Short mmCIF file of C-alpha atoms in Angstrom, two decimals:
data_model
loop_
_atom_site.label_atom_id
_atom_site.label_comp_id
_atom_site.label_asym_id
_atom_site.label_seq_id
_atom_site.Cartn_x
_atom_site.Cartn_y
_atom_site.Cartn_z
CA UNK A 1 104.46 128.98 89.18
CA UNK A 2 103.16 126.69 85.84
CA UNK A 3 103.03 123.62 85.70
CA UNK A 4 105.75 123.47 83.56
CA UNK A 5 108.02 125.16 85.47
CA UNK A 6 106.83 123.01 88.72
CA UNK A 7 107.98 119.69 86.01
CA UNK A 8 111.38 121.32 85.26
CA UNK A 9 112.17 121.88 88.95
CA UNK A 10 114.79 119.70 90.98
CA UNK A 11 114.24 117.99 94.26
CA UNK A 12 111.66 115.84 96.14
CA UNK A 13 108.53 115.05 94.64
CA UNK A 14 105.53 115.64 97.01
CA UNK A 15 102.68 113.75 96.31
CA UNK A 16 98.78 114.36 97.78
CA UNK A 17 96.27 111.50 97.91
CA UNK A 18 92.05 112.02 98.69
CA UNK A 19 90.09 109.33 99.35
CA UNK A 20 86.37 109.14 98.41
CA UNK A 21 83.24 109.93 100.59
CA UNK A 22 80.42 112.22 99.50
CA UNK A 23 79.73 114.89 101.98
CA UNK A 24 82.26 113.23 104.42
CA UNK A 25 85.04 115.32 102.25
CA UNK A 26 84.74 117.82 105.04
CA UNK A 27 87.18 115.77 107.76
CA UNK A 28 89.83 115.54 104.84
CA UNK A 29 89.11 119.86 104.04
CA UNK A 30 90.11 119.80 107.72
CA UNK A 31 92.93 117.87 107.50
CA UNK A 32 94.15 120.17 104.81
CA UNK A 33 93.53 122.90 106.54
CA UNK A 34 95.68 121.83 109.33
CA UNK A 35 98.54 120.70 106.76
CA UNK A 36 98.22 123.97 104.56
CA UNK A 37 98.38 126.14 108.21
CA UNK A 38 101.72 124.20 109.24
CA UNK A 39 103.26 124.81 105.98
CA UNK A 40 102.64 128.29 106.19
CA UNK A 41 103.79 127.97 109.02
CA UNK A 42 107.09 126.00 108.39
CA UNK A 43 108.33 127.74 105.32
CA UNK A 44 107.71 131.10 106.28
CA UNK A 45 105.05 131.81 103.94
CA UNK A 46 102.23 134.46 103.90
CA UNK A 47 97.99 133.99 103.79
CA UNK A 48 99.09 133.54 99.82
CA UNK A 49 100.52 130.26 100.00
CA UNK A 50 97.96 127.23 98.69
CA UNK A 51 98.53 123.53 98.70
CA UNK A 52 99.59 123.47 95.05
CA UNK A 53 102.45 125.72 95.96
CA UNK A 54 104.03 122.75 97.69
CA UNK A 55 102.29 119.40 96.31
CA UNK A 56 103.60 118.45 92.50
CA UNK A 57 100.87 115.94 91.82
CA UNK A 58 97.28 115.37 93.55
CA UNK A 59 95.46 112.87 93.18
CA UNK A 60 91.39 112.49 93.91
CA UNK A 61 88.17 109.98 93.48
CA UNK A 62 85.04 111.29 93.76
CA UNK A 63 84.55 113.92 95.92
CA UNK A 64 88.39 113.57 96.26
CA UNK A 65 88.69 114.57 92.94
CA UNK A 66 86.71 117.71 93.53
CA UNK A 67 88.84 118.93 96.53
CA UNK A 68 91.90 117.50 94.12
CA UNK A 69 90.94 119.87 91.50
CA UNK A 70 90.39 122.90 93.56
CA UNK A 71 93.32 122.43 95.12
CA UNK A 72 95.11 121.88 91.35
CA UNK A 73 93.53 125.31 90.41
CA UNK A 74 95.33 127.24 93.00
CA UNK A 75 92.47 127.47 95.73
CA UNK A 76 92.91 127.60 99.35
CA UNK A 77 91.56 125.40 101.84
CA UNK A 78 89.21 128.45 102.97
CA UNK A 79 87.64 128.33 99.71
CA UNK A 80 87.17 125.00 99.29
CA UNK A 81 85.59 124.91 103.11
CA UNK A 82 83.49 127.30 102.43
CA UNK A 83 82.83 125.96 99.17
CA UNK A 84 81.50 122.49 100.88
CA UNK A 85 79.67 123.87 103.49
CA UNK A 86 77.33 126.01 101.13
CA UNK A 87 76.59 123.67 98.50
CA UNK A 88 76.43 120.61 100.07
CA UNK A 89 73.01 120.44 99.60
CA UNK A 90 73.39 120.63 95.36
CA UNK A 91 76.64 118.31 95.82
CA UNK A 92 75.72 115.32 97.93
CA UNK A 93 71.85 115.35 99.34
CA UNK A 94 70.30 112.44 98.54
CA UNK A 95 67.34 112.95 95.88
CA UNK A 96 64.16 110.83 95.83
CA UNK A 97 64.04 108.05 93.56
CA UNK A 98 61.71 109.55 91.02
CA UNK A 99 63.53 112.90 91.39
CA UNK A 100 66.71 110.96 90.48
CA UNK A 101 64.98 109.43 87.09
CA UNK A 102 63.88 113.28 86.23
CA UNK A 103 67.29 114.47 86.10
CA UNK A 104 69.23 115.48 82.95
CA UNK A 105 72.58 115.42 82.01
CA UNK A 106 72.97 119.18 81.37
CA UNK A 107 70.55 120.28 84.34
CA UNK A 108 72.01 118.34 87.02
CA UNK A 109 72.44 120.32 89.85
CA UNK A 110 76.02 119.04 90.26
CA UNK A 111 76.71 119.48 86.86
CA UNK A 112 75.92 123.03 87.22
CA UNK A 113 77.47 124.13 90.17
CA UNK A 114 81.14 122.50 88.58
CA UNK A 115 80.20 124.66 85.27
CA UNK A 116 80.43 127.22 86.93
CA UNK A 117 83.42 127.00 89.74
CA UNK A 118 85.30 125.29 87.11
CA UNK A 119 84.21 126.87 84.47
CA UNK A 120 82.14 125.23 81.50
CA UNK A 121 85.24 125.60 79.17
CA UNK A 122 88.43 124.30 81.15
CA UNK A 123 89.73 121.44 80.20
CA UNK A 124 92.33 118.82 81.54
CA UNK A 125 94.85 120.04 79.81
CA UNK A 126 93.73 123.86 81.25
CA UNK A 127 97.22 125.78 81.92
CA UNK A 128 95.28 126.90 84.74
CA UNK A 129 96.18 124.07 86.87
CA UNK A 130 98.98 124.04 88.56
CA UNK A 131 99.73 120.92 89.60
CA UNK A 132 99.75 117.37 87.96
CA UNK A 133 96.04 116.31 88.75
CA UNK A 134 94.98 112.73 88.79
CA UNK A 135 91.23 111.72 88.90
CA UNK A 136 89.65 108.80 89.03
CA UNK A 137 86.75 107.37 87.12
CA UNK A 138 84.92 104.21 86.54
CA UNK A 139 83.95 103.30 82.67
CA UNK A 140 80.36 101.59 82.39
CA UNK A 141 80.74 101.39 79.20
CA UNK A 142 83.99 99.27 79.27
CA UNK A 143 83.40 98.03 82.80
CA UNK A 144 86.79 99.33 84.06
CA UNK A 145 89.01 102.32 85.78
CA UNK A 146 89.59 104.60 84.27
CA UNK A 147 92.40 106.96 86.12
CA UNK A 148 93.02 110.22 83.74
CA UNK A 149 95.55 112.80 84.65
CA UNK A 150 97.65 115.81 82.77
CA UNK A 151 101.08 114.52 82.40
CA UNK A 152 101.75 116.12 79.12
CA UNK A 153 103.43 112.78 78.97
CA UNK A 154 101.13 110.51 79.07
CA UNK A 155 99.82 108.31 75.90
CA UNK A 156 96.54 109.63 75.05
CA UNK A 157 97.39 113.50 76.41
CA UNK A 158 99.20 113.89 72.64
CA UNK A 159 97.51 116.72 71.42
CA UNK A 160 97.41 115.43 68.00
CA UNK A 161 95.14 112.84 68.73
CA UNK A 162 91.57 112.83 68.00
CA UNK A 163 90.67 111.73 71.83
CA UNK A 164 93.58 113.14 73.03
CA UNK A 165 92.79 113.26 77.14
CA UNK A 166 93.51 117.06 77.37
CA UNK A 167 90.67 117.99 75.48
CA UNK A 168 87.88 116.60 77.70
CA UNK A 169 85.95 119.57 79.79
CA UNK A 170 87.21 119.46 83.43
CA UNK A 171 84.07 120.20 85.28
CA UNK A 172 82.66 117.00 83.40
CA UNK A 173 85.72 114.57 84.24
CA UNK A 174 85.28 115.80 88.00
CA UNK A 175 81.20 115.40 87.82
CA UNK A 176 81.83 111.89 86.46
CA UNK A 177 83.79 110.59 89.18
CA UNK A 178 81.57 111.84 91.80
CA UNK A 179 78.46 110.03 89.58
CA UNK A 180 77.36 107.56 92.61
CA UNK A 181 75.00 105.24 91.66
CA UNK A 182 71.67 105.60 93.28
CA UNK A 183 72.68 108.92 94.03
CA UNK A 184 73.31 110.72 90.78
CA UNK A 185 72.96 110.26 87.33
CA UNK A 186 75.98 108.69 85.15
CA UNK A 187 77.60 110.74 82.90
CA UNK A 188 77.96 110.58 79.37
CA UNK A 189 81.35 111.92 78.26
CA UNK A 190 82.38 111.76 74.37
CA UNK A 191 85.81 110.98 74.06
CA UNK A 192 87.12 111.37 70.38
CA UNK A 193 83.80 109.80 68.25
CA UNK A 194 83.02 107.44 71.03
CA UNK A 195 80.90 108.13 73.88
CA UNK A 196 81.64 106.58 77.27
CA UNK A 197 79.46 106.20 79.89
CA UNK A 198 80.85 106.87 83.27
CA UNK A 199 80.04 106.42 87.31
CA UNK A 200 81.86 107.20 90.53
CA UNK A 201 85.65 106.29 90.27
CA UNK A 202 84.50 105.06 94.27
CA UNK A 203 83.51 102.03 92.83
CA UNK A 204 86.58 100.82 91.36
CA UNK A 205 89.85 99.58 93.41
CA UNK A 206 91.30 103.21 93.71
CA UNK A 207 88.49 104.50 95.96
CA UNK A 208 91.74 105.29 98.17
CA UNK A 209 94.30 106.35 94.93
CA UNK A 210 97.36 106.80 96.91
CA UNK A 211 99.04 103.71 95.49
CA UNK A 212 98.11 104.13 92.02
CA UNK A 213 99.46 107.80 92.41
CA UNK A 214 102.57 106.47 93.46
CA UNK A 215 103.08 103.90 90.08
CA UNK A 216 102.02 106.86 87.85
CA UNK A 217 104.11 109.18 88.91
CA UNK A 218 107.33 106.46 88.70
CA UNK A 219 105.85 103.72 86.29
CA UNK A 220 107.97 103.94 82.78
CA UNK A 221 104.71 103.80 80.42
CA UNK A 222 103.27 106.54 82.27
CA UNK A 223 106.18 108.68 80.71
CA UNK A 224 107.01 110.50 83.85
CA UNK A 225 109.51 109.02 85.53
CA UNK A 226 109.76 110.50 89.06
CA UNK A 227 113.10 109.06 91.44
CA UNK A 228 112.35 107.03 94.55
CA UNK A 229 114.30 106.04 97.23
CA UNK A 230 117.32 107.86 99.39
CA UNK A 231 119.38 110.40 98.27
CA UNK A 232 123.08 109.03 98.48
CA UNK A 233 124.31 112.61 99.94
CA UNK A 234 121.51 113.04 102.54
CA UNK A 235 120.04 109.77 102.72
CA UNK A 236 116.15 111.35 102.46
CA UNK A 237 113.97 109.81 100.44
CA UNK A 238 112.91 111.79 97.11
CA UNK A 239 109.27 111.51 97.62
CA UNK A 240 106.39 112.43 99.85
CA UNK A 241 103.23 110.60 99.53
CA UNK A 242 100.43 112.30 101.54
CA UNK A 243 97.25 109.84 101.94
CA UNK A 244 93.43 111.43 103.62
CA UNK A 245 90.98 109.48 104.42
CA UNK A 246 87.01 110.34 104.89
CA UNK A 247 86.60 108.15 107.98
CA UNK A 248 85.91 104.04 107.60
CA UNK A 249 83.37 102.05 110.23
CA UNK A 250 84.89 98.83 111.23
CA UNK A 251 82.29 97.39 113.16
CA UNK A 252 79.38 99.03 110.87
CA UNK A 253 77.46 95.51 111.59
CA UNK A 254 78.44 94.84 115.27
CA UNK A 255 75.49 93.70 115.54
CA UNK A 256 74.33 91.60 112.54
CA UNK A 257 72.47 88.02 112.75
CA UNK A 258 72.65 85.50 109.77
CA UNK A 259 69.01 85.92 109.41
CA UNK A 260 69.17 89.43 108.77
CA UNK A 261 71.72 88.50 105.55
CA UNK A 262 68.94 88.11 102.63
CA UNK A 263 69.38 89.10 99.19
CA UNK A 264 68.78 92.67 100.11
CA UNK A 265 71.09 92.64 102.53
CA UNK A 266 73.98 91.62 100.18
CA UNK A 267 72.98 93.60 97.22
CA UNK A 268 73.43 97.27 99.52
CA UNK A 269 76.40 95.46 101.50
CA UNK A 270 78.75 93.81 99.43
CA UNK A 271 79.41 97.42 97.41
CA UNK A 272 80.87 99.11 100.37
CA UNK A 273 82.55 95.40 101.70
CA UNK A 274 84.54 95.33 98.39
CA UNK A 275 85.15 99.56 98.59
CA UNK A 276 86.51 99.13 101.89
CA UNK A 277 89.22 96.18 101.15
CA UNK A 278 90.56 98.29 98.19
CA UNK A 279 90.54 101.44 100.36
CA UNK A 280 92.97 98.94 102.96
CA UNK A 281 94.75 97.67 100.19
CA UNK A 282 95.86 100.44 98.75
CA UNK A 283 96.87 101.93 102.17
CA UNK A 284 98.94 98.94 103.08
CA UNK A 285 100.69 98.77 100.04
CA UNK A 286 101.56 102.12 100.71
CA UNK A 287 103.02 100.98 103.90
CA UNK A 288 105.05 98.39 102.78
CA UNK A 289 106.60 99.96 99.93
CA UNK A 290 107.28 103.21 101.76
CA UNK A 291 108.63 104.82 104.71
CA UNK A 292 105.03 105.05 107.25
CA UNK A 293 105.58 107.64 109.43
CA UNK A 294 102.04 108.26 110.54
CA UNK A 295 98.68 106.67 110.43
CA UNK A 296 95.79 104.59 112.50
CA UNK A 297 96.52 101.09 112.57
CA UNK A 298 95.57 99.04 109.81
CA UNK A 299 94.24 95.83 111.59
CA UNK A 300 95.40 93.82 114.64
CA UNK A 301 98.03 92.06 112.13
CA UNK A 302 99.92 94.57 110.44
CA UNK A 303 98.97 97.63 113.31
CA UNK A 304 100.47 100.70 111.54
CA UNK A 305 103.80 99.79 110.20
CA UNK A 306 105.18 102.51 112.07
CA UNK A 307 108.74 100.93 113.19
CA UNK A 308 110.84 101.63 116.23
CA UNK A 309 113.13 104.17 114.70
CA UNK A 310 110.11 105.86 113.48
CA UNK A 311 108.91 106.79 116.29
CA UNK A 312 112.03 107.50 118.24
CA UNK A 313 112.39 110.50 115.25
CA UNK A 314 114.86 108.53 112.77
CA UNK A 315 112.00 107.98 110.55
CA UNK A 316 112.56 104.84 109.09
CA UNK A 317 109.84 102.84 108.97
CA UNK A 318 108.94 98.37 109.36
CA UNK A 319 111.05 96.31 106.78
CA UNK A 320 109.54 94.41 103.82
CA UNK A 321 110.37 93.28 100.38
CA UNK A 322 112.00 96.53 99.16
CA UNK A 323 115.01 97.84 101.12
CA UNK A 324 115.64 100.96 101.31
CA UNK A 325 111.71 102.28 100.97
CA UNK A 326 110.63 103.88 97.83
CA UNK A 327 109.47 106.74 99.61
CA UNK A 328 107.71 108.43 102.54
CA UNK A 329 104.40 107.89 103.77
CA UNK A 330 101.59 109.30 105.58
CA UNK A 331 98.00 108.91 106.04
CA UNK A 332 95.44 110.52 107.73
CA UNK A 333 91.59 109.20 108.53
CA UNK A 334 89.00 108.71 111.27
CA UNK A 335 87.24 105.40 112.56
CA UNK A 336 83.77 106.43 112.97
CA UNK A 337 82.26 103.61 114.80
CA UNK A 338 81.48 104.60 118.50
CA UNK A 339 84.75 103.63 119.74
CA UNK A 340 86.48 105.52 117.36
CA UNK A 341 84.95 108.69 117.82
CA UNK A 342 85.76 108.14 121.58
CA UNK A 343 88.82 107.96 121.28
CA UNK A 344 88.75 110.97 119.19
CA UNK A 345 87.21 112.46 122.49
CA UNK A 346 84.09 112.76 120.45
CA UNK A 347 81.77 110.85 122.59
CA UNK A 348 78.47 113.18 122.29
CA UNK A 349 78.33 112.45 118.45
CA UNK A 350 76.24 109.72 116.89
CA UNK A 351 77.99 107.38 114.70
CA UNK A 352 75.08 107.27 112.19
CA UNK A 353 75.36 111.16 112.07
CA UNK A 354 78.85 111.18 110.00
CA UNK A 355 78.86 107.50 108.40
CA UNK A 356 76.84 108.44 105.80
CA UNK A 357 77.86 109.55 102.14
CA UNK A 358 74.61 112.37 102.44
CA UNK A 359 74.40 113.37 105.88
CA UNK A 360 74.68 117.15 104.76
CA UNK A 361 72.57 117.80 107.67
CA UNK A 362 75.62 117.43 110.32
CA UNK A 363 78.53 119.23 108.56
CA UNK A 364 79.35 120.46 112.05
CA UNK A 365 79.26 117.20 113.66
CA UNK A 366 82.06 115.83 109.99
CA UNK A 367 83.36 119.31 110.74
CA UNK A 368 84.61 118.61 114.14
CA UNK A 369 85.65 115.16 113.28
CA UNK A 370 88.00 116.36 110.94
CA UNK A 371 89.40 119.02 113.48
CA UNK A 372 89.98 116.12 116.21
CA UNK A 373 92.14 114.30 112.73
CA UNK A 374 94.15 117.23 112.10
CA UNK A 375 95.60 117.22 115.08
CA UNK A 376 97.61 113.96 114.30
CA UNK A 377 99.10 116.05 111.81
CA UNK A 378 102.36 117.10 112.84
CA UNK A 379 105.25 118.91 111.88
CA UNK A 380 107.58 115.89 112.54
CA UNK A 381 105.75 114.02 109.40
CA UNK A 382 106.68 116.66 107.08
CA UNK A 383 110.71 117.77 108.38
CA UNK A 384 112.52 116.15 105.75
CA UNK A 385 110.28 117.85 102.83
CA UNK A 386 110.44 121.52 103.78
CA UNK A 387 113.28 123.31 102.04
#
């Protein structure tokens, strides 16, 4: 099916969310794998079904928005598994300092591996995705977000613009949102007769997108328009919003003395301090505003928002300043401090081993994290979205 065709169709909208993480992609390729199995599964579907048969829009920062666009493109989990655990290395090792500075722009290894999967003349606007994709990027240049999709919609998408969106080479979009600093180089990407200088979309509040998928697939000025709540005839809500996680560390600094908080301290801490709010944030709006029907708690507070009825298989979730929810949520990630993997009945793996963004040397330990994840996915979570 085209994306147009997929735009003209009636029904609920089903909406997919990835999180950022470097290497740690592989628990949400897991996940996935899990999800894409049980819909195979569910609507009675041969090895030939993908994600983007049954997700309308998918959003993705960073190496969210490289699983995003594979996934967009019509790829199975498989491939994209496969994919990860053979070029890691290229995609997320961490390069000495001076082997950093020696980089360029059209050599990076990164940059060539997406010319090529990609290919080097896709664009956004490619008819060979087949979903709405959303990916997220942070502009140096103007110091802010910048979230780009291809809603043929959308303000700058017109194709008679100069700097219309559409234009921009895919594999470069993707490359720039995965640009972490210290880790790879920016990237320059000319829009129109400007050039813009852009880093890893991580860095910005939408680390975790899922909410700001939500307001641009229903926001008016995004031109798309999508219904939420509860159908009057069936009372189901019109949209699915699907949210993965790479795995968070609560207590990363059980540990920590005031002593040990010096400059350096703050400089490499305060980053991922700020990354990790937004990532919450955008999760708990998520909950409020929609139906949560599965996910870890948030905090001691606000637990998981999971309400009574919810889990007594009326799905309707904790109530809040809109009544009836907007639409229906899920979300899907791993604690990876020790007790979390414990309870995950991973005991025998390290927490150091899979916190990292470039721990490509324990894919098998990330591996099996995201296997012990995807079994929280279940086939209650999705019974209302599989006609």
């Amino acid at each position: 099916m085209s994306l147009q065709e997929k735009l003209s169709q009636a029904g609920p909208r089903k909406l997919l969310a990835l999180d950022s993480g470097g290497i740690r992609g592989i628990i949400t390729i897991e996940v996935l794998a899990e999800i894409e199995a049980l819909l195979r599964r569910e609507l009675h579907r041969d090895q030939r079904f993908v994600l983007a048969d049954y997700f309308d829009y998918i959003a993705g920062t960073s190496t969210g928005a490289i699983i995003a666009t594979c996934l967009s493109l019509g790829w199975s989990v498989q491939r994209i598994r496969d994919f990860y655990h053979t070029q890691a290395e290229a995609m997320f090792d961490g390069a000495s300092l001076i082997r950093r500075l020696r980089y360029k722009f059209d050599a990076e290894p990164l940059a060539e591996l997406l010319k090529h999967e990609l290919g080097a003349d896709t664009t956004l606007g490619s008819d060979k995705l087949q979903t709405l994709l959303l990916l997220i990027l942070r502009n140096a240049t103007t110091d802010s977000p910048w979230p780009l999709s291809n809603n043929p919609g959308a303000k700058f998408n017109t194709t008679t613009l100069d700097d219309c969106n559409l234009q921009l080479p895919l594999w470069q979009l993707v490359r720039a949102s995965t640009a972490a600093p210290t880790y790879f180089p920016p990237e320059v990407v000319q829009v129109g007769p400007q050039h813009f200088i852009f880093v890893d979309g991580g860095v910005t509040m939408y680390n975790n997108p899922a909410f700001q998928l939500f307001l641009m697939a229903t926001v008016e000025p995004y031109n798309l328009g999508w219904s939420t709540g509860a159908r009057w005839l069936t009372g189901v809500n019109q949209m699915l919003l699907v949210s993965i996680g790479t795995g968070t560390s609560s207590n990363a600094n059980a540990s920590l003395r005031t002593g040990q908080m010096n400059l350096l301290f703050n400089a490499s801490s305060i980053p991922s301090a700020l990354m990790f709010a937004a990532l919450n944030e955008q999760d708990f709006l998520c909950r409020v505003f929609g139906d949560c029907v599965g996910g870890k708690p948030l905090d001691l507070e606000v637990e998981d928002m999971i309400g009574k009825q919810a889990r007594e298989g009326t799905m309707v979730g904790h109530r809040g300043p809109v009544e009836p929810k907007l639409f229906t949520y899920l979300r899907y990630n791993a604690d990876l401090s020790r007790e979390g993997l414990n309870r995950l009945g991973l005991s025998d793996i390290e927490p150091q081993a899979v916190q990292q963004l470039d721990s490509v040397e324990h894919k098998g330990e990330l591996r099996r994290v995201g296997e012990a994840v995807a079994t929280k996915v279940d086939k209650r979570h999705f019974a209302k979205f599989l006609e």
